[in-house]
Amino acid sequence: MKIFKNKEFYNFLICFLYFVSFLVLSLTGNYRIFVKKFYFPYILTGIVILSCLCFVTSKRIKIFKEIDVYEIFSFVIFLFPLILVCLTRPSNLPTYAALKRGIQTELSISESILRSLQEKIETEGKYKKLTIKQILTFAKSKPEEINEKDIVVEGIVFKGEEKDKFTLIRFLVICCAADATPLGIEVKYEKKEELRNEEWVKVKGKVKIEQGKVLIYADEIEKISSPSDPYLY
Amino acid sequence: MKTQKRKEENLKKILIFLGVFLFFIIINLWQSGTLSEINKIFQNPKLQVFVIILFAILIEGFPFILIGSFISGLIEVFVSEEKFKKFFPENRFLSAFIGSFLGFLFPVCSCGEIPVTRRLIKKGVPPAGSISYLLATAIINPITLFSTYLAFSSIKMVFGRFLIAFICSVFVGILIAPKEKDEILKKYEKEEHENLKHIPKFQEIFTHALHDFLIMGKYLIIGATLASLFSTLISRDFFLMIGRNKIISILSMQILSILLSLCSYADAFVASSFTYMSSMSKIIFMISGPMMSISLMIVYFAVFKEKFVKKLLISVFLTLFVLGVVGSFIKGI
């Protein structure tokens, strides 16, 4: 088959495969596993440019240029991340990344962001619905907002070694998963052995701030499926 | 010609070896009845982290490489050499000074600036101006400076980042700029020999963009692979722990920023989380990454001549180190 020896065919294939991958990621919203929503317009721009490149390369296929071994090697390199992501099908950063990066248990932010976080608080029955980011921020800047209060919070389980205690983790992302900072809160739960590492859970309980450290005394823990957007921003 | 053929033969052997190796692994897994277990390998947390970081860097980098390649195609087709010569003075200092502020006109991320720089050099922009544009544009642009302010809520940090990036880019631009552009750029023969004058303008722009994308895209993948390997396997705490001393902290933050390859819009937020590090080492972290991260280094070697890249990397590293040490002894910054 002559087409398989044509370099321009492989150039077209590279542009087409990346065009399809970016399109699928943006249509399914799965790009949020890797980067923040802020990047969506850039991804769209990339898709438009890739579609133009597909058009140009499809025109160039008519001109036969024999492929050499270097170009095959380049093609393999371009293919490598696409194959890898299809095989591994990642859904969110596991707790292994949190351990490597060091779990942050304190968070300080500016007064204006603190105010906007206060405005965003919702309730679920008697519980205040909070994120780990909100809890850590309030614990540092406005402890009276959460201390001794009933809250509900979601995150990933990291069991650790302490008896009756585990760490609830969420990743705070600024631009992409490469810069994700793990935030963690300790949870006291007597039936800890029922939980598994990497599991997504919803914790309902009472917050206690002891010597600046947050501890949740869990009343109830419910296993949940991972949210469509696994990160906090 | 002979060495070229030998290289091609070696590359062929590597490809065949990889194919045979993969085939034997699959046969081995199938015979031992563990082929279905392969899914467990793909679900390994280390591999998952590696793939997520690799793809994150690529999703972040590819649009900018594509935008940069498109701008580069536009420059090639619509802007003549004479126009650039009018805009950029021949004087090294002045052209480096102008180059370092071009980021306000084209605020592209660190991946997008390389195809633009390559085209600027081809179009006859003085090397000093092109080099300082290459180094400064990812930092000295409104988006990066604003994100620095958001991360630290401190004008001092924004000013410190701006000033040191400016001094470093202008100084290195003046210091290492050769007289001829041929001493900087690698030549890609197939690209040079192609005659595109007979095709419509639209196709001409995107053919130039295609060349840039194919050259730089694969090196971005190699660089991102290395960066995500380091990011997956090396603990950040290690660098933060050895960096308690003022001078060593600058060195360790420089190395950490090179290995992590973070986007210049985001690195300020990561730097602000290093609570125990000195302000100066945080500033150096935010400059070193966008100028010479590992993913950029690989693309530099693809586009520029080896001798030039070595000079560029050594001078940026040393200049930043010296500026960091001097700065850390000046009170207030």
Coordinates of C-alpha atoms in Angstrom, one line a residue:
Chain A
M1 CA 0.0 0.0 0.0
K2 CA 1.6 3.2 -1.2
I3 CA -0.3 5.4 1.3
F4 CA 1.5 3.8 4.2
K5 CA 4.8 4.8 2.8
N6 CA 3.7 8.4 2.4
K7 CA 5.1 10.8 5.0
E8 CA 2.2 13.3 4.5
F9 CA -0.3 10.6 5.4
Y10 CA 1.4 10.2 8.8
N11 CA 1.4 14.0 9.3
F12 CA -2.3 14.1 8.6
L13 CA -2.8 11.2 11.0
I14 CA -1.0 13.1 13.8
C15 CA -3.1 16.2 13.3
F16 CA -6.3 14.2 13.0
L17 CA -5.7 12.1 16.1
Y18 CA -4.9 15.2 18.2
F19 CA -7.8 17.0 16.8
V20 CA -10.1 14.1 17.7
S21 CA -8.6 13.7 21.2
F22 CA -9.0 17.4 22.0
L23 CA -12.5 17.4 20.6
V24 CA -13.5 14.4 22.7
L25 CA -11.9 15.9 25.8
S26 CA -13.8 19.1 25.4
L27 CA -17.1 17.6 24.5
T28 CA -17.1 15.2 27.4
G29 CA -15.7 17.7 29.8
N30 CA -13.0 15.2 30.7
Y31 CA -10.3 17.9 30.1
R32 CA -11.1 19.0 33.7
I33 CA -9.3 15.9 35.0
F34 CA -6.1 17.5 33.6
V35 CA -6.6 21.3 33.5
K36 CA -8.8 24.0 34.9
K37 CA -11.9 25.3 33.1
F38 CA -9.9 28.5 32.4
Y39 CA -8.1 26.6 29.7
F40 CA -11.2 25.7 27.7
P41 CA -10.9 28.7 25.3
Y42 CA -7.3 27.8 24.6
I43 CA -8.3 24.1 23.9
L44 CA -11.0 25.4 21.5
T45 CA -8.4 27.5 19.8
G46 CA -6.1 24.5 19.5
I47 CA -9.0 22.5 18.0
V48 CA -9.6 25.2 15.4
I49 CA -5.9 25.3 14.4
L50 CA -5.7 21.5 14.4
S51 CA -8.7 21.3 12.1
C52 CA -7.0 23.8 9.7
L53 CA -3.8 21.7 9.9
C54 CA -5.9 18.5 9.1
F55 CA -7.3 20.3 6.0
V56 CA -3.8 21.4 4.8
T57 CA -2.3 18.0 5.4
S58 CA -5.2 16.2 3.7
K59 CA -4.4 18.3 0.6
R60 CA -0.7 17.4 0.9
I61 CA -1.4 13.6 0.9
K62 CA -1.7 13.8 -2.9
I63 CA 2.0 14.7 -3.1
F64 CA 3.9 11.4 -2.4
K65 CA 7.0 11.8 -0.2
E66 CA 8.5 8.6 1.1
I67 CA 8.7 8.4 4.9
D68 CA 12.0 7.7 6.5
V69 CA 12.8 6.0 9.8
Y70 CA 13.1 9.4 11.7
E71 CA 9.6 10.3 10.7
I72 CA 8.3 6.9 11.9
F73 CA 10.0 7.5 15.2
S74 CA 8.4 11.0 15.4
F75 CA 5.0 9.4 14.7
V76 CA 5.5 6.9 17.5
I77 CA 6.4 9.7 19.9
F78 CA 3.2 11.6 19.0
L79 CA 1.2 8.4 19.5
F80 CA 2.7 7.6 22.8
P81 CA 0.6 9.9 25.2
L82 CA -2.6 9.1 23.3
I83 CA -2.1 5.3 23.7
L84 CA -1.1 5.7 27.3
V85 CA -4.2 7.8 28.2
C86 CA -6.5 5.3 26.5
L87 CA -5.0 2.4 28.3
T88 CA -4.9 3.9 31.8
R89 CA -8.2 5.9 31.6
P90 CA -7.3 8.2 34.6
S91 CA -10.2 9.8 36.5
N92 CA -8.4 11.9 39.2
L93 CA -5.1 12.2 41.0
P94 CA -4.7 9.4 43.5
T95 CA -3.5 9.9 47.1
Y96 CA 0.0 8.7 46.1
A97 CA 0.4 12.2 44.6
A98 CA -0.7 13.8 47.9
L99 CA 1.9 11.9 49.8
K100 CA 4.7 12.8 47.4
R101 CA 3.7 16.5 47.4
G102 CA 3.0 16.8 51.1
I103 CA -0.5 17.2 52.4
Q104 CA -1.3 20.8 53.4
T105 CA -3.4 21.2 56.5
E106 CA -3.3 25.0 56.7
L107 CA -4.5 27.6 54.2
S108 CA -4.4 31.4 54.3
I109 CA -6.0 33.5 51.6
S110 CA -6.9 37.2 51.1
E111 CA -9.9 38.9 52.8
S112 CA -11.9 39.2 49.6
I113 CA -11.6 35.5 48.8
L114 CA -12.5 34.7 52.3
R115 CA -15.7 36.8 52.0
S116 CA -16.6 35.1 48.7
L117 CA -16.1 31.7 50.3
Q118 CA -18.4 32.7 53.2
E119 CA -21.1 33.7 50.7
K120 CA -20.9 30.3 48.9
I121 CA -21.9 28.2 52.0
E122 CA -24.9 26.0 51.4
T123 CA -26.7 23.7 53.9
E124 CA -27.8 20.1 53.8
G125 CA -30.3 19.6 56.6
K126 CA -28.6 20.6 59.9
Y127 CA -25.2 20.4 58.2
K128 CA -23.2 23.2 56.6
K129 CA -22.0 22.0 53.2
L130 CA -18.3 22.9 53.0
T131 CA -15.3 22.1 50.9
I132 CA -11.9 21.2 52.5
K133 CA -10.6 24.5 51.1
Q134 CA -13.3 26.4 53.0
I135 CA -12.8 24.5 56.2
L136 CA -9.0 25.1 56.2
T137 CA -9.4 28.7 55.3
F138 CA -12.0 29.4 58.1
A139 CA -9.9 27.4 60.6
K140 CA -7.0 29.8 60.0
S141 CA -8.9 33.2 59.5
K142 CA -12.3 32.8 61.0
P143 CA -12.5 29.8 63.3
E144 CA -15.8 30.8 64.9
E145 CA -17.5 30.1 61.5
I146 CA -16.9 26.3 61.8
N147 CA -15.7 25.4 65.3
E148 CA -18.2 23.1 67.1
K149 CA -20.5 23.3 64.0
D150 CA -22.1 20.4 62.1
I151 CA -20.7 20.1 58.6
V152 CA -20.7 17.9 55.5
V153 CA -17.6 17.6 53.3
E154 CA -16.5 15.3 50.4
G155 CA -13.1 13.9 49.6
I156 CA -10.8 11.0 49.0
V157 CA -9.9 8.6 51.9
F158 CA -6.3 8.1 52.9
K159 CA -6.3 5.7 55.8
G160 CA -2.8 6.3 57.2
E161 CA -1.6 4.5 60.3
E162 CA -3.4 6.1 63.2
K163 CA -6.1 4.1 64.9
D164 CA -9.7 5.5 64.4
K165 CA -8.4 8.4 62.3
F166 CA -8.0 8.9 58.6
T167 CA -7.2 11.9 56.3
L168 CA -9.8 13.3 53.9
I169 CA -8.0 14.7 50.8
R170 CA -8.9 17.0 48.0
F171 CA -6.5 18.6 45.4
L172 CA -6.5 22.3 45.0
V173 CA -5.7 23.2 41.4
I174 CA -4.5 26.5 40.0
C175 CA -4.0 25.7 36.3
C176 CA -3.5 22.0 35.9
A177 CA -2.9 18.7 37.7
A178 CA 0.9 19.3 37.6
D179 CA 0.5 22.2 40.1
A180 CA -2.2 20.5 42.2
T181 CA -1.7 21.0 46.0
P182 CA -3.2 18.3 48.2
L183 CA -5.3 19.7 51.1
G184 CA -6.2 17.4 54.0
I185 CA -8.3 17.2 57.1
E186 CA -8.1 14.6 59.8
V187 CA -11.3 12.7 60.5
K188 CA -12.1 10.7 63.6
Y189 CA -14.2 7.6 62.7
E190 CA -14.5 4.5 64.8
K191 CA -15.4 2.2 61.8
K192 CA -12.3 3.2 59.9
E193 CA -11.7 -0.4 58.8
E194 CA -14.8 -0.3 56.7
L195 CA -13.2 2.3 54.4
R196 CA -10.7 1.7 51.6
N197 CA -7.9 4.0 50.4
E198 CA -8.8 6.1 47.3
E199 CA -12.5 5.8 48.0
W200 CA -14.7 9.0 47.6
V201 CA -16.8 9.6 50.7
K202 CA -19.2 12.2 52.1
V203 CA -18.4 12.9 55.8
K204 CA -21.0 14.3 58.1
G205 CA -19.8 15.4 61.5
K206 CA -18.8 18.0 64.0
V207 CA -15.7 20.2 63.5
K208 CA -13.3 20.8 66.4
I209 CA -10.3 23.1 66.1
E210 CA -7.7 22.0 68.6
Q211 CA -4.4 24.0 68.8
G212 CA -5.1 25.4 65.3
K213 CA -5.6 21.9 63.8
V214 CA -8.9 20.8 62.4
L215 CA -10.4 17.5 63.4
I216 CA -13.8 16.2 62.3
Y217 CA -15.7 13.9 64.5
A218 CA -17.7 11.9 62.0
D219 CA -21.3 10.9 62.7
E220 CA -21.9 9.3 59.4
I221 CA -19.8 8.4 56.3
E222 CA -21.4 7.7 53.0
K223 CA -19.5 6.3 50.0
I224 CA -20.1 8.3 46.8
S225 CA -18.9 8.2 43.2
S226 CA -16.1 10.6 42.1
P227 CA -17.5 14.0 41.1
S228 CA -17.4 15.1 37.5
D229 CA -14.9 17.8 38.6
P230 CA -12.6 16.1 41.0
Y231 CA -10.6 19.2 42.0
L232 CA -11.1 22.4 44.1
Y233 CA -10.1 25.8 42.7
Chain B
M1 CA 25.9 10.3 4.1
K2 CA 27.4 7.2 5.6
T3 CA 26.9 8.3 9.2
Q4 CA 23.3 9.4 8.3
K5 CA 22.6 5.9 7.0
R6 CA 24.2 4.3 10.0
K7 CA 22.0 6.5 12.3
E8 CA 18.9 5.4 10.3
E9 CA 20.0 1.7 10.6
N10 CA 20.4 2.1 14.4
L11 CA 17.0 3.8 14.7
K12 CA 15.4 1.0 12.7
K13 CA 17.1 -1.6 15.0
I14 CA 15.7 0.3 18.1
L15 CA 12.2 0.3 16.6
I16 CA 12.4 -3.4 15.8
F17 CA 13.8 -4.2 19.3
L18 CA 10.9 -2.3 21.0
G19 CA 8.3 -4.1 18.8
V20 CA 9.8 -7.6 19.6
F21 CA 10.1 -6.7 23.3
L22 CA 6.5 -5.7 23.5
F23 CA 5.4 -8.8 21.6
F24 CA 7.3 -11.1 24.0
I25 CA 5.8 -9.3 27.1
I26 CA 2.3 -9.9 25.7
I27 CA 3.0 -13.6 24.9
N28 CA 4.5 -14.1 28.3
L29 CA 1.5 -12.5 30.1
W30 CA -0.9 -14.6 27.9
Q31 CA 0.9 -17.8 28.6
S32 CA 1.0 -17.2 32.4
G33 CA -2.7 -16.4 32.3
T34 CA -2.2 -12.9 33.7
L35 CA -3.1 -11.0 30.6
S36 CA -6.3 -9.9 32.3
E37 CA -4.2 -8.7 35.2
I38 CA -2.6 -6.1 32.9
N39 CA -5.5 -3.8 33.9
K40 CA -4.0 -3.7 37.4
I41 CA -0.8 -2.4 36.0
F42 CA -2.6 0.4 34.3
Q43 CA -4.4 1.3 37.5
N44 CA -1.2 1.6 39.4
P45 CA -1.3 4.9 41.3
K46 CA 2.2 5.9 40.1
L47 CA 1.3 5.3 36.5
Q48 CA -2.0 7.2 37.0
V49 CA -0.2 10.2 38.4
F50 CA 2.4 10.1 35.7
V51 CA -0.3 10.0 32.9
I52 CA -2.4 12.7 34.5
I53 CA 0.6 15.1 34.8
L54 CA 1.9 14.2 31.3
F55 CA -1.4 14.9 29.7
A56 CA -2.0 18.0 31.8
I57 CA 1.3 19.5 30.6
L58 CA 0.4 18.5 27.0
I59 CA -3.2 19.9 27.1
E60 CA -1.7 23.1 28.6
G61 CA 1.3 23.2 26.1
F62 CA -0.2 22.1 22.8
P63 CA -2.7 24.9 22.3
F64 CA 0.1 27.4 23.0
I65 CA 2.5 25.6 20.6
L66 CA -0.3 25.7 18.0
I67 CA -1.1 29.4 18.6
G68 CA 2.6 30.1 18.5
S69 CA 3.0 28.2 15.3
F70 CA 0.0 30.0 13.8
I71 CA 1.5 33.4 14.8
S72 CA 4.8 32.3 13.3
G73 CA 3.0 31.3 10.0
L74 CA 1.3 34.8 9.9
I75 CA 4.7 36.5 10.5
E76 CA 6.3 34.5 7.8
V77 CA 3.6 35.3 5.2
F78 CA 2.6 38.9 6.1
V79 CA 5.6 40.6 7.8
S80 CA 8.6 41.5 5.8
E81 CA 12.2 41.6 7.1
E82 CA 12.3 45.3 6.5
K83 CA 9.5 46.0 8.9
F84 CA 11.3 44.1 11.7
K85 CA 14.5 45.9 10.9
K86 CA 12.7 49.2 11.4
F87 CA 11.2 48.2 14.7
F88 CA 14.3 46.6 16.2
P89 CA 17.4 48.7 16.4
E90 CA 20.8 47.1 15.6
N91 CA 22.1 48.2 19.0
R92 CA 22.3 45.1 21.3
F93 CA 21.1 46.8 24.4
L94 CA 18.1 48.6 22.8
S95 CA 17.0 45.5 20.9
A96 CA 17.3 43.4 24.1
F97 CA 15.3 46.0 26.0
I98 CA 12.5 46.1 23.3
G99 CA 12.5 42.2 23.1
S100 CA 11.9 41.8 26.8
F101 CA 8.7 43.9 26.7
L102 CA 7.2 42.2 23.6
G103 CA 5.3 39.9 26.0
F104 CA 2.8 42.8 26.4
L105 CA 2.0 42.5 22.7
F106 CA 2.1 38.7 22.4
P107 CA 1.2 37.3 25.9
V108 CA 1.9 33.7 25.1
C109 CA 2.9 31.0 27.6
S110 CA 6.4 29.5 27.6
C111 CA 5.6 26.9 25.0
G112 CA 4.1 29.3 22.5
E113 CA 7.1 31.7 22.5
I114 CA 9.5 29.3 20.9
P115 CA 7.9 29.1 17.4
V116 CA 7.5 32.8 17.5
T117 CA 11.1 33.4 18.5
R118 CA 12.3 31.0 15.8
R119 CA 10.4 32.9 13.2
L120 CA 11.6 36.3 14.5
I121 CA 15.2 35.2 14.2
K122 CA 14.5 33.9 10.7
K123 CA 13.0 37.2 9.8
G124 CA 16.2 39.0 10.8
V125 CA 15.3 40.4 14.3
P126 CA 18.6 41.0 16.0
P127 CA 19.6 37.9 18.1
A128 CA 19.8 39.9 21.4
G129 CA 16.2 41.1 21.0
S130 CA 15.0 37.6 20.1
I131 CA 16.8 36.0 23.0
S132 CA 15.5 38.5 25.5
Y133 CA 12.0 38.0 24.0
L134 CA 12.3 34.2 24.4
L135 CA 13.4 34.5 28.0
A136 CA 11.1 37.3 29.2
T137 CA 7.8 37.0 27.4
A138 CA 6.3 34.2 29.6
I139 CA 7.0 36.3 32.7
I140 CA 6.8 40.0 31.6
N141 CA 3.2 39.9 30.4
P142 CA 0.0 41.2 32.1
I143 CA -1.5 37.7 32.8
T144 CA 1.6 36.3 34.6
L145 CA 2.2 39.5 36.6
F146 CA -1.5 39.7 37.7
S147 CA -1.5 36.0 38.7
T148 CA 1.6 36.7 40.8
Y149 CA -0.2 39.5 42.6
L150 CA -3.2 37.2 43.2
A151 CA -1.0 34.5 44.7
F152 CA 1.0 36.7 47.1
S153 CA -1.2 39.9 47.4
S154 CA 2.1 41.7 47.4
I155 CA 3.3 44.4 45.0
K156 CA 6.9 43.7 46.2
M157 CA 6.7 40.1 44.9
V158 CA 5.3 41.3 41.5
F159 CA 8.0 43.9 41.2
G160 CA 10.7 41.5 42.3
R161 CA 9.7 38.9 39.7
F162 CA 9.4 41.6 37.0
L163 CA 12.7 43.2 37.8
I164 CA 14.8 40.1 38.0
A165 CA 13.2 38.6 34.9
F166 CA 13.9 41.8 33.1
I167 CA 17.6 42.1 34.2
C168 CA 18.2 38.4 33.4
S169 CA 16.7 38.4 30.0
V170 CA 18.4 41.7 28.9
F171 CA 21.7 40.7 30.4
V172 CA 21.7 37.1 28.8
G173 CA 20.4 38.5 25.5
I174 CA 23.3 40.9 25.3
L175 CA 25.9 38.4 26.7
I176 CA 25.3 35.5 24.4
A177 CA 23.8 36.9 21.2
P178 CA 26.0 35.9 18.2
K179 CA 26.4 38.2 15.2
E180 CA 24.7 35.8 12.7
K181 CA 21.4 34.1 13.0
D182 CA 22.9 30.9 11.5
E183 CA 24.8 30.4 14.8
I184 CA 21.5 30.1 16.6
L185 CA 19.0 28.3 14.5
K186 CA 19.1 24.6 13.4
K187 CA 18.3 24.1 9.8
Y188 CA 15.6 21.8 8.7
E189 CA 16.4 21.0 5.1
K190 CA 13.0 19.6 4.1
E191 CA 11.4 22.8 5.3
E192 CA 14.0 25.1 3.6
H193 CA 13.6 23.5 0.2
E194 CA 9.9 23.6 0.0
N195 CA 8.5 26.1 -2.4
L196 CA 5.1 27.4 -1.1
K197 CA 4.7 30.5 -3.3
H198 CA 2.2 28.8 -5.7
I199 CA -0.4 27.9 -3.0
P200 CA -3.1 30.2 -1.5
K201 CA -2.1 32.4 1.4
F202 CA -4.3 30.4 3.9
Q203 CA -2.5 27.1 3.0
E204 CA 0.9 28.8 3.1
I205 CA 0.3 30.1 6.6
F206 CA -0.8 26.7 7.9
T207 CA 2.0 24.8 6.1
H208 CA 4.5 26.9 8.0
A209 CA 2.5 26.3 11.2
L210 CA 2.5 22.6 10.4
H211 CA 6.3 22.5 10.1
D212 CA 6.6 24.3 13.5
F213 CA 4.0 22.1 15.2
L214 CA 5.6 18.8 14.0
I215 CA 9.1 19.9 15.0
M216 CA 8.2 21.3 18.4
G217 CA 5.3 19.0 19.3
K218 CA 7.3 15.8 19.6
Y219 CA 10.0 17.5 21.7
L220 CA 7.3 18.9 24.0
I221 CA 6.1 15.3 24.4
I222 CA 9.6 14.2 25.3
G223 CA 10.1 17.1 27.7
A224 CA 6.7 16.6 29.3
T225 CA 7.4 12.9 29.8
L226 CA 10.6 13.7 31.7
A227 CA 8.9 16.5 33.7
S228 CA 6.1 14.2 34.7
L229 CA 8.5 11.4 35.6
F230 CA 10.3 13.7 38.0
S231 CA 7.1 15.2 39.3
T232 CA 5.7 11.7 40.0
L233 CA 8.8 10.2 41.6
I234 CA 10.6 13.1 43.4
S235 CA 9.1 14.4 46.6
R236 CA 8.8 18.2 46.8
D237 CA 9.5 18.0 50.5
F238 CA 13.1 16.9 49.7
F239 CA 13.8 20.2 48.0
L240 CA 12.1 22.3 50.7
M241 CA 14.0 20.5 53.4
I242 CA 17.4 21.1 52.0
G243 CA 16.5 24.7 51.3
R244 CA 16.5 26.1 54.8
N245 CA 19.8 27.9 54.2
K246 CA 19.3 31.2 52.2
I247 CA 21.8 30.4 49.4
I248 CA 21.0 26.7 49.1
S249 CA 17.3 27.5 49.1
I250 CA 17.8 29.6 45.9
L251 CA 19.7 26.7 44.3
S252 CA 17.2 24.1 45.4
M253 CA 14.2 26.2 44.2
Q254 CA 15.9 26.7 40.8
I255 CA 16.4 22.9 40.4
L256 CA 12.8 22.2 41.6
S257 CA 11.3 24.7 39.1
I258 CA 13.3 23.1 36.2
L259 CA 12.1 19.6 37.1
L260 CA 8.4 20.6 37.7
S261 CA 7.9 22.5 34.4
L262 CA 4.9 24.5 35.7
C263 CA 3.0 27.0 33.6
S264 CA 4.1 30.6 34.2
Y265 CA 0.5 31.5 35.0
A266 CA 0.3 29.0 37.8
D267 CA 3.7 28.8 39.4
A268 CA 3.2 31.8 41.6
F269 CA 0.4 29.9 43.5
V270 CA 2.6 26.9 44.0
A271 CA 5.5 29.1 45.1
S272 CA 3.2 30.9 47.6
S273 CA 2.5 27.5 49.2
F274 CA 6.2 27.0 50.1
T275 CA 5.7 28.8 53.4
Y276 CA 9.1 28.2 54.9
M277 CA 11.2 29.4 51.9
S278 CA 12.6 32.9 51.6
S279 CA 10.9 35.4 49.3
M280 CA 13.9 35.6 47.0
S281 CA 14.0 31.9 46.5
K282 CA 10.3 32.0 45.6
I283 CA 10.9 34.7 43.0
I284 CA 13.8 32.7 41.5
F285 CA 11.5 29.7 41.4
M286 CA 9.0 31.7 39.4
I287 CA 11.6 32.9 36.9
S288 CA 13.7 29.9 36.5
G289 CA 10.8 27.6 35.4
P290 CA 9.4 29.7 32.6
M291 CA 13.0 30.3 31.3
M292 CA 14.5 26.9 31.4
S293 CA 12.2 24.1 32.6
I294 CA 13.0 20.6 31.4
S295 CA 10.2 20.5 28.9
L296 CA 11.4 23.8 27.4
M297 CA 15.1 22.6 27.4
I298 CA 14.2 19.7 25.1
V299 CA 12.4 22.0 22.7
Y300 CA 15.3 24.4 22.7
F301 CA 17.6 21.6 21.7
A302 CA 15.2 20.8 18.8
V303 CA 15.0 24.3 17.5
F304 CA 18.4 25.9 18.3
K305 CA 22.0 24.8 17.8
E306 CA 23.5 22.7 20.6
K307 CA 26.3 25.1 21.4
F308 CA 23.9 28.1 21.6
V309 CA 21.5 26.2 23.9
K310 CA 24.3 25.2 26.3
K311 CA 25.5 28.8 26.5
L312 CA 21.9 30.0 27.0
L313 CA 21.1 27.5 29.8
I314 CA 24.4 28.0 31.7
S315 CA 24.2 31.8 31.5
V316 CA 20.5 31.9 32.6
F317 CA 21.1 29.5 35.5
L318 CA 24.2 31.4 36.8
T319 CA 22.7 34.9 36.3
L320 CA 19.5 33.9 38.2
F321 CA 21.6 32.3 41.0
V322 CA 23.8 35.4 41.3
L323 CA 20.8 37.8 41.2
G324 CA 19.0 35.6 43.8
V325 CA 21.9 35.6 46.2
V326 CA 22.5 39.4 45.8
G327 CA 18.7 40.0 46.1
S328 CA 18.4 37.9 49.2
F329 CA 20.9 40.2 51.0
I330 CA 19.0 43.4 50.0
K331 CA 16.5 44.2 52.6
G332 CA 12.9 44.5 51.5
I333 CA 12.9 42.4 48.4

